mmCIF file of C-alpha atoms in Angstrom:
data_model
loop_
_atom_site.group_PDB
_atom_site.id
_atom_site.type_symbol
_atom_site.label_atom_id
_atom_site.label_comp_id
_atom_site.label_asym_id
_atom_site.label_seq_id
_atom_site.Cartn_x
_atom_site.Cartn_y
_atom_site.Cartn_z
ATOM 1 C CA MET Z 1 -14.237 -7.877 59.814
ATOM 2 C CA TRP Z 2 -14.378 -6.033 56.524
ATOM 3 C CA ARG Z 3 -11.029 -4.437 57.252
ATOM 4 C CA SER Z 4 -9.397 -7.749 58.165
ATOM 5 C CA ARG Z 5 -10.735 -9.314 54.967
ATOM 6 C CA MET Z 6 -9.277 -6.489 52.883
ATOM 7 C CA CYS Z 7 -5.938 -6.900 54.643
ATOM 8 C CA CYS Z 8 -5.895 -10.587 53.781
ATOM 9 C CA GLN Z 9 -6.561 -9.894 50.113
ATOM 10 C CA LYS Z 10 -3.338 -8.939 48.350
ATOM 11 C CA SER Z 11 -2.888 -7.483 44.935
ATOM 12 C CA GLY Z 12 -1.277 -9.454 42.140
ATOM 13 C CA ARG Z 13 1.746 -7.176 42.214
ATOM 14 C CA ALA Z 14 2.299 -7.761 45.924
ATOM 15 C CA ARG Z 15 1.998 -11.508 45.452
ATOM 16 C CA HIS Z 16 4.618 -11.450 42.703
ATOM 17 C CA GLN Z 17 6.941 -9.368 44.876
ATOM 18 C CA GLU Z 18 6.601 -11.891 47.701
ATOM 19 C CA ALA Z 19 7.197 -14.690 45.207
ATOM 20 C CA GLY Z 20 10.471 -13.038 44.233
ATOM 21 C CA ARG Z 21 11.533 -12.736 47.895
ATOM 22 C CA GLY Z 22 10.559 -16.346 48.485
ATOM 23 C CA LEU Z 23 12.688 -17.597 45.616
ATOM 24 C CA HIS Z 24 15.636 -15.527 46.879
ATOM 25 C CA SER Z 25 15.257 -16.931 50.406
ATOM 26 C CA ARG Z 26 14.913 -20.460 48.997
ATOM 27 C CA ALA Z 27 18.293 -20.108 47.311
ATOM 28 C CA ALA Z 28 19.866 -18.520 50.414
ATOM 29 C CA TRP Z 29 18.472 -20.940 53.031
ATOM 30 C CA SER Z 30 18.156 -24.071 50.879
ATOM 31 C CA LEU Z 31 14.400 -24.233 51.312
ATOM 32 C CA SER Z 32 12.104 -26.219 49.087
ATOM 33 C CA LEU Z 33 9.858 -24.360 46.694
ATOM 34 C CA THR Z 34 6.709 -25.440 48.561
ATOM 35 C CA THR Z 35 8.097 -24.344 51.950
ATOM 36 C CA ALA Z 36 9.207 -20.964 50.624
ATOM 37 C CA SER Z 37 5.762 -20.398 49.069
ATOM 38 C CA ARG Z 38 4.009 -21.209 52.372
ATOM 39 C CA ILE Z 39 6.250 -18.926 54.437
ATOM 40 C CA PHE Z 40 5.826 -15.907 52.208
ATOM 41 C CA GLY Z 41 2.253 -16.611 51.106
ATOM 42 C CA ALA Z 42 3.296 -16.320 47.469
ATOM 43 C CA LEU Z 43 1.875 -17.889 44.352
ATOM 44 C CA CYS Z 44 1.144 -21.551 43.998
ATOM 45 C CA PRO Z 45 4.342 -23.559 43.276
ATOM 46 C CA LYS Z 46 2.703 -24.891 40.113
ATOM 47 C CA SER Z 47 2.348 -21.335 38.830
ATOM 48 C CA LEU Z 48 6.020 -20.640 39.494
ATOM 49 C CA ARG Z 49 7.055 -23.804 37.639
ATOM 50 C CA HIS Z 50 4.748 -23.081 34.699
ATOM 51 C CA LYS Z 51 6.440 -22.873 31.304
ATOM 52 C CA SER Z 52 4.756 -21.124 28.410
ATOM 53 C CA LYS Z 53 3.653 -23.347 25.524
ATOM 54 C CA ARG Z 54 3.261 -20.411 23.144
ATOM 55 C CA ALA Z 55 4.577 -21.101 19.648
ATOM 56 C CA ASP Z 56 7.748 -19.391 18.482
ATOM 57 C CA GLU Z 57 6.799 -15.886 17.341
ATOM 58 C CA PHE Z 58 10.135 -14.972 15.788
ATOM 59 C CA PRO Z 59 9.200 -15.932 12.166
ATOM 60 C CA VAL Z 60 5.929 -13.985 12.422
ATOM 61 C CA ARG Z 61 7.706 -10.961 13.884
ATOM 62 C CA GLU Z 62 10.343 -11.127 11.147
ATOM 63 C CA ARG Z 63 7.760 -11.288 8.359
ATOM 64 C CA LEU Z 64 5.707 -8.501 9.974
ATOM 65 C CA ARG Z 65 8.772 -6.246 9.997
ATOM 66 C CA GLU Z 66 9.463 -7.064 6.333
ATOM 67 C CA LEU Z 67 5.880 -6.254 5.303
ATOM 68 C CA ALA Z 68 5.984 -3.009 7.280
ATOM 69 C CA GLN Z 69 9.200 -2.131 5.437
ATOM 70 C CA GLU Z 70 7.562 -2.822 2.079
ATOM 71 C CA ARG Z 71 4.338 -1.000 3.014
ATOM 72 C CA PRO Z 72 5.434 1.776 5.384
ATOM 73 C CA ARG Z 73 2.009 3.465 5.516
ATOM 74 C CA PHE Z 74 0.029 0.297 6.287
ATOM 75 C CA GLY Z 75 -1.425 -0.150 9.762
ATOM 76 C CA TYR Z 76 -1.670 -3.431 11.649
ATOM 77 C CA ARG Z 77 -5.056 -4.358 10.152
ATOM 78 C CA ARG Z 78 -3.799 -4.317 6.565
ATOM 79 C CA LEU Z 79 -0.551 -6.008 7.554
ATOM 80 C CA HIS Z 80 -2.662 -8.691 9.256
ATOM 81 C CA ILE Z 81 -4.517 -9.251 5.959
ATOM 82 C CA LEU Z 82 -1.203 -9.586 4.106
ATOM 83 C CA LEU Z 83 -0.029 -12.165 6.657
ATOM 84 C CA ARG Z 84 -3.198 -14.202 6.202
ATOM 85 C CA ARG Z 85 -2.699 -14.120 2.427
ATOM 86 C CA GLU Z 86 0.679 -15.771 2.986
ATOM 87 C CA GLY Z 87 -0.793 -18.514 5.189
ATOM 88 C CA VAL Z 88 0.094 -17.009 8.592
ATOM 89 C CA PHE Z 89 -3.192 -17.420 10.481
ATOM 90 C CA ILE Z 90 -3.151 -15.355 13.650
ATOM 91 C CA ASN Z 91 -6.014 -13.266 14.981
ATOM 92 C CA HIS Z 92 -6.027 -9.490 14.766
ATOM 93 C CA LYS Z 93 -5.364 -9.078 18.502
ATOM 94 C CA LYS Z 94 -2.084 -10.970 18.304
ATOM 95 C CA ALA Z 95 -1.154 -9.074 15.156
ATOM 96 C CA HIS Z 96 -1.786 -5.814 17.000
ATOM 97 C CA ARG Z 97 0.302 -6.941 20.008
ATOM 98 C CA LEU Z 98 3.275 -7.901 17.817
ATOM 99 C CA TYR Z 99 2.817 -4.708 15.810
ATOM 100 C CA ARG Z 100 3.074 -2.601 18.978
ATOM 101 C CA GLU Z 101 5.926 -4.597 20.520
ATOM 102 C CA GLU Z 102 7.969 -4.201 17.335
ATOM 103 C CA LYS Z 103 7.223 -0.445 17.431
ATOM 104 C CA LEU Z 104 5.819 -0.427 13.905
ATOM 105 C CA HIS Z 105 2.913 1.896 14.664
ATOM 106 C CA LEU Z 106 2.406 4.734 12.214
ATOM 107 C CA ARG Z 107 3.778 8.108 13.154
ATOM 108 C CA PRO Z 108 2.213 11.422 12.109
ATOM 109 C CA LYS Z 109 3.457 12.638 8.765
ATOM 110 C CA LYS Z 110 5.902 15.505 8.853
ATOM 111 C CA ARG Z 111 5.478 18.488 6.582
ATOM 112 C CA ARG Z 112 8.722 17.730 4.824
ATOM 113 C CA ARG Z 113 8.312 14.715 2.589
ATOM 114 C CA ARG Z 114 10.892 12.020 2.962
ATOM 115 C CA SER Z 115 11.513 8.601 1.541
ATOM 116 C CA LEU Z 116 9.615 5.922 3.451
ATOM 117 C CA GLY Z 117 11.846 2.875 3.484
ATOM 118 C CA GLU Z 118 13.884 1.302 0.750
ATOM 119 C CA ARG Z 119 12.403 1.373 -2.732
ATOM 120 C CA ILE Z 120 13.846 -0.390 -5.750
ATOM 121 C CA LEU Z 121 12.959 0.913 -9.189
ATOM 122 C CA PRO Z 122 11.658 -1.821 -11.518
ATOM 123 C CA GLN Z 123 13.479 -2.699 -14.699
ATOM 124 C CA ARG Z 124 12.658 -0.811 -17.878
ATOM 125 C CA PRO Z 125 9.935 -2.420 -20.022
ATOM 126 C CA THR Z 126 11.089 -4.186 -23.177
ATOM 127 C CA GLY Z 127 7.685 -4.709 -24.770
ATOM 128 C CA ALA Z 128 4.079 -3.583 -24.772
ATOM 129 C CA ASN Z 129 1.783 -4.471 -21.882
ATOM 130 C CA GLN Z 130 4.629 -5.011 -19.420
ATOM 131 C CA MET Z 131 4.299 -1.741 -17.518
ATOM 132 C CA TRP Z 132 1.342 0.572 -17.277
ATOM 133 C CA THR Z 133 1.537 3.952 -15.606
ATOM 134 C CA MET Z 134 -1.249 6.270 -14.454
ATOM 135 C CA ASP Z 135 -1.877 9.625 -12.808
ATOM 136 C CA PHE Z 136 -4.514 12.352 -12.437
ATOM 137 C CA VAL Z 137 -4.865 15.839 -13.917
ATOM 138 C CA HIS Z 138 -7.321 18.539 -12.848
ATOM 139 C CA ASP Z 139 -9.280 21.169 -14.755
ATOM 140 C CA THR Z 140 -12.412 23.331 -14.475
ATOM 141 C CA LEU Z 141 -15.639 23.544 -16.460
ATOM 142 C CA ALA Z 142 -17.105 26.834 -17.708
ATOM 143 C CA CYS Z 143 -19.554 26.840 -14.781
ATOM 144 C CA GLY Z 144 -16.639 26.760 -12.328
ATOM 145 C CA ARG Z 145 -17.054 23.112 -11.324
ATOM 146 C CA SER Z 146 -13.784 21.188 -11.196
ATOM 147 C CA PHE Z 147 -13.234 17.728 -12.627
ATOM 148 C CA ARG Z 148 -10.424 15.205 -12.810
ATOM 149 C CA ALA Z 149 -9.065 13.003 -15.568
ATOM 150 C CA LEU Z 150 -7.427 9.635 -14.939
ATOM 151 C CA ASN Z 151 -4.665 9.134 -17.507
ATOM 152 C CA MET Z 152 -3.205 5.705 -18.253
ATOM 153 C CA MET Z 153 -0.478 4.851 -20.733
ATOM 154 C CA ASP Z 154 1.796 1.990 -21.732
ATOM 155 C CA GLY Z 155 5.317 2.613 -20.457
ATOM 156 C CA TRP Z 156 6.980 1.045 -23.508
ATOM 157 C CA SER Z 157 4.946 2.104 -26.573
ATOM 158 C CA ARG Z 158 3.807 5.417 -24.960
ATOM 159 C CA GLU Z 159 0.282 4.567 -26.075
ATOM 160 C CA ALA Z 160 -2.463 6.427 -24.231
ATOM 161 C CA LEU Z 161 -4.649 3.649 -22.854
ATOM 162 C CA ALA Z 162 -7.363 5.704 -21.190
ATOM 163 C CA ILE Z 163 -8.371 9.269 -20.319
ATOM 164 C CA GLU Z 164 -11.287 8.966 -17.900
ATOM 165 C CA ALA Z 165 -12.949 12.293 -16.986
ATOM 166 C CA GLU Z 166 -15.256 12.587 -13.980
ATOM 167 C CA THR Z 167 -15.984 14.912 -11.077
ATOM 168 C CA SER Z 168 -14.995 12.140 -8.650
ATOM 169 C CA LEU Z 169 -12.639 9.226 -9.312
ATOM 170 C CA PRO Z 170 -12.374 7.011 -6.216
ATOM 171 C CA GLY Z 171 -10.497 3.726 -6.066
ATOM 172 C CA ARG Z 172 -13.541 1.739 -7.204
ATOM 173 C CA ARG Z 173 -13.761 3.786 -10.407
ATOM 174 C CA VAL Z 174 -10.035 3.275 -11.034
ATOM 175 C CA VAL Z 175 -10.541 -0.495 -10.729
ATOM 176 C CA ARG Z 176 -13.431 -0.329 -13.212
ATOM 177 C CA VAL Z 177 -11.207 1.355 -15.804
ATOM 178 C CA LEU Z 178 -8.467 -1.225 -15.214
ATOM 179 C CA ASN Z 179 -10.903 -4.112 -15.690
ATOM 180 C CA LYS Z 180 -12.086 -2.607 -18.978
ATOM 181 C CA LEU Z 181 -8.515 -2.256 -20.226
ATOM 182 C CA MET Z 182 -7.572 -5.753 -19.057
ATOM 183 C CA ALA Z 183 -10.508 -7.229 -20.982
ATOM 184 C CA ALA Z 184 -9.310 -5.449 -24.147
ATOM 185 C CA ARG Z 185 -5.568 -6.167 -24.029
ATOM 186 C CA GLY Z 186 -4.768 -8.428 -21.078
ATOM 187 C CA LYS Z 187 -3.124 -7.540 -17.783
ATOM 188 C CA PRO Z 188 0.268 -5.827 -17.277
ATOM 189 C CA GLN Z 189 3.110 -7.205 -15.221
ATOM 190 C CA TRP Z 190 3.293 -4.117 -13.027
ATOM 191 C CA ILE Z 191 1.778 -0.649 -12.729
ATOM 192 C CA GLN Z 192 3.815 2.404 -11.788
ATOM 193 C CA LEU Z 193 1.965 5.118 -9.882
ATOM 194 C CA ASP Z 194 2.294 7.788 -7.227
ATOM 195 C CA ASN Z 195 1.141 7.763 -3.595
ATOM 196 C CA GLY Z 196 -2.317 9.283 -4.057
ATOM 197 C CA PRO Z 197 -5.134 8.065 -1.766
ATOM 198 C CA GLU Z 198 -7.026 6.494 -4.696
ATOM 199 C CA PHE Z 199 -3.994 4.343 -5.511
ATOM 200 C CA ARG Z 200 -3.110 3.539 -1.892
ATOM 201 C CA GLY Z 201 -6.637 2.404 -1.039
ATOM 202 C CA ALA Z 202 -7.919 -1.094 -0.401
ATOM 203 C CA GLU Z 203 -9.852 -1.331 -3.698
ATOM 204 C CA LEU Z 204 -6.772 -1.191 -5.918
ATOM 205 C CA ASP Z 205 -4.801 -3.385 -3.539
ATOM 206 C CA ARG Z 206 -7.436 -6.136 -3.724
ATOM 207 C CA TRP Z 207 -7.573 -5.868 -7.530
ATOM 208 C CA ALA Z 208 -3.788 -6.176 -7.825
ATOM 209 C CA TYR Z 209 -3.694 -9.195 -5.487
ATOM 210 C CA LYS Z 210 -6.555 -10.926 -7.299
ATOM 211 C CA ASN Z 211 -4.993 -10.416 -10.746
ATOM 212 C CA GLN Z 212 -1.353 -10.917 -9.648
ATOM 213 C CA VAL Z 213 -0.243 -7.459 -10.816
ATOM 214 C CA ARG Z 214 2.585 -5.709 -8.948
ATOM 215 C CA LEU Z 215 2.046 -2.113 -7.858
ATOM 216 C CA HIS Z 216 5.163 0.028 -7.788
ATOM 217 C CA PHE Z 217 4.815 3.285 -5.881
ATOM 218 C CA ILE Z 218 7.323 6.015 -6.606
ATOM 219 C CA GLU Z 219 9.005 7.901 -3.782
ATOM 220 C CA PRO Z 220 6.973 10.815 -2.409
ATOM 221 C CA GLY Z 221 8.041 14.145 -3.859
ATOM 222 C CA LYS Z 222 9.846 12.580 -6.836
ATOM 223 C CA PRO Z 223 7.475 12.675 -9.828
ATOM 224 C CA SER Z 224 10.480 12.219 -12.140
ATOM 225 C CA GLN Z 225 10.406 8.521 -11.239
ATOM 226 C CA ASN Z 226 7.105 8.374 -13.114
ATOM 227 C CA GLY Z 227 8.385 10.492 -15.988
ATOM 228 C CA HIS Z 228 6.372 8.917 -18.830
ATOM 229 C CA ILE Z 229 2.958 9.808 -17.420
ATOM 230 C CA GLU Z 230 4.201 13.189 -16.153
ATOM 231 C CA SER Z 231 5.348 14.024 -19.692
ATOM 232 C CA PHE Z 232 1.977 12.908 -21.047
ATOM 233 C CA ASN Z 233 0.187 15.084 -18.462
ATOM 234 C CA GLY Z 234 2.274 18.108 -19.470
ATOM 235 C CA LYS Z 235 1.516 17.648 -23.160
ATOM 236 C CA LEU Z 236 -2.182 17.125 -22.420
ATOM 237 C CA ARG Z 237 -2.220 20.326 -20.367
ATOM 238 C CA ASP Z 238 -0.307 22.376 -22.934
ATOM 239 C CA GLU Z 239 -1.958 21.129 -26.138
ATOM 240 C CA CYS Z 240 -5.498 20.399 -24.959
ATOM 241 C CA LEU Z 241 -6.656 21.528 -21.524
ATOM 242 C CA SER Z 242 -5.160 25.020 -21.800
ATOM 243 C CA GLN Z 243 -6.608 25.468 -25.307
ATOM 244 C CA GLU Z 244 -10.193 24.348 -24.661
ATOM 245 C CA TRP Z 245 -13.192 25.879 -22.887
ATOM 246 C CA PHE Z 246 -15.311 23.002 -21.592
ATOM 247 C CA THR Z 247 -18.997 23.855 -21.410
ATOM 248 C CA SER Z 248 -19.948 20.566 -19.705
ATOM 249 C CA LEU Z 249 -18.489 17.305 -18.506
ATOM 250 C CA PHE Z 250 -19.831 15.571 -21.623
ATOM 251 C CA HIS Z 251 -18.007 18.121 -23.769
ATOM 252 C CA ALA Z 252 -14.786 17.473 -21.844
ATOM 253 C CA ARG Z 253 -15.128 13.724 -22.342
ATOM 254 C CA CYS Z 254 -15.618 14.121 -26.100
ATOM 255 C CA VAL Z 255 -12.608 16.420 -26.451
ATOM 256 C CA LEU Z 256 -10.386 14.137 -24.343
ATOM 257 C CA ALA Z 257 -11.461 11.055 -26.325
ATOM 258 C CA ALA Z 258 -10.516 12.825 -29.569
ATOM 259 C CA ARG Z 259 -7.223 13.892 -27.986
ATOM 260 C CA LYS Z 260 -6.467 10.288 -26.997
ATOM 261 C CA ASN Z 261 -7.089 9.085 -30.550
ATOM 262 C CA ASP Z 262 -4.959 11.900 -32.012
ATOM 263 C CA TYR Z 263 -2.110 11.222 -29.579
ATOM 264 C CA ASN Z 264 -2.006 7.516 -30.502
ATOM 265 C CA THR Z 265 -2.510 7.736 -34.264
ATOM 266 C CA GLU Z 266 -1.424 11.194 -35.490
ATOM 267 C CA ARG Z 267 0.977 12.955 -33.123
ATOM 268 C CA PRO Z 268 4.678 12.036 -33.733
ATOM 269 C CA HIS Z 269 6.672 11.148 -30.620
ATOM 270 C CA ASN Z 270 10.359 12.084 -30.519
ATOM 271 C CA ALA Z 271 11.236 9.184 -28.188
ATOM 272 C CA LEU Z 272 9.799 6.805 -30.820
ATOM 273 C CA HIS Z 273 11.845 8.293 -33.666
ATOM 274 C CA TYR Z 274 8.951 10.639 -34.494
ATOM 275 C CA GLN Z 275 6.510 7.826 -35.060
ATOM 276 C CA THR Z 276 3.104 7.512 -33.427
ATOM 277 C CA PRO Z 277 2.677 4.979 -30.601
ATOM 278 C CA ILE Z 278 0.478 2.786 -32.812
ATOM 279 C CA GLN Z 279 3.029 2.792 -35.658
ATOM 280 C CA TRP Z 280 5.814 1.978 -33.213
ATOM 281 C CA ALA Z 281 3.880 -0.936 -31.700
ATOM 282 C CA HIS Z 282 3.117 -2.406 -35.148
ATOM 283 C CA LEU Z 283 6.726 -2.044 -36.337
ATOM 284 C CA GLN Z 284 7.932 -3.860 -33.243
ATOM 285 C CA GLY Z 285 5.373 -6.630 -33.739
ATOM 286 C CA GLN Z 286 3.429 -5.683 -30.603
ATOM 287 C CA LEU Z 287 -0.317 -5.427 -30.114
ATOM 288 C CA SER Z 288 -2.257 -2.333 -29.131
ATOM 289 C CA THR Z 289 -5.792 -1.473 -28.160
ATOM 290 C CA PHE Z 290 -6.430 -0.384 -31.762
ATOM 291 C CA ASP Z 291 -5.848 -3.926 -33.130
#
């Protein structure tokens, strides 16, 4: 009895195969759909006549591909958040299904760095507070402990906005520095930065979305696209970090604060006709953090 019961139970695949044979025989022998289903023991005729009522997914797929092109290292969870920000309310399971069907899943990084998608360089700033740029430098204390410094500058006036020294500078600390600067001089239109994990993280992304600030990431392996801050880092290394012997983190912070003030108010800049960034900003009728 058990064996006969198992023989009567058919898998879903077998039932679909019989349904296909039944439909073929119906067309060949002019049978009705109900008769063909009874002969072959296939699915219920209502199931065969069922039409999906699923909404058109083409616009969602199109926008998902565009977001993946803009953010090539974002997975489906972050792309799902971006879709919800734009008013496309689908659950994460559907977002994951579309993400996989469109073959947008992240691939392991190769050792050779390549450009990830199309990237358009923003226009050159024409005034202060339009573009900020930031990057990290590394150094070591006398005790052998390493520390990092977060450097920020204005891309137009070349003014050093911040030099934040700490042993650890995660994305949350970067956001704290940005909030302090924004309270002092307002927000920029966009920020130019590299592809470091602190800049690619969720903390900075949420801050930029909340404050409507565009983040422009340079192409991997091309630091020349962020030339202003790279030049500042080189001068800081050559004129300060390589000349000092930091006994403690507090000592490093004091020296870097004095260096920031000297860079903005005393050191002539050849790109500004050998004027200081503060002099240049005042001559052009622009504000600075020293006002």
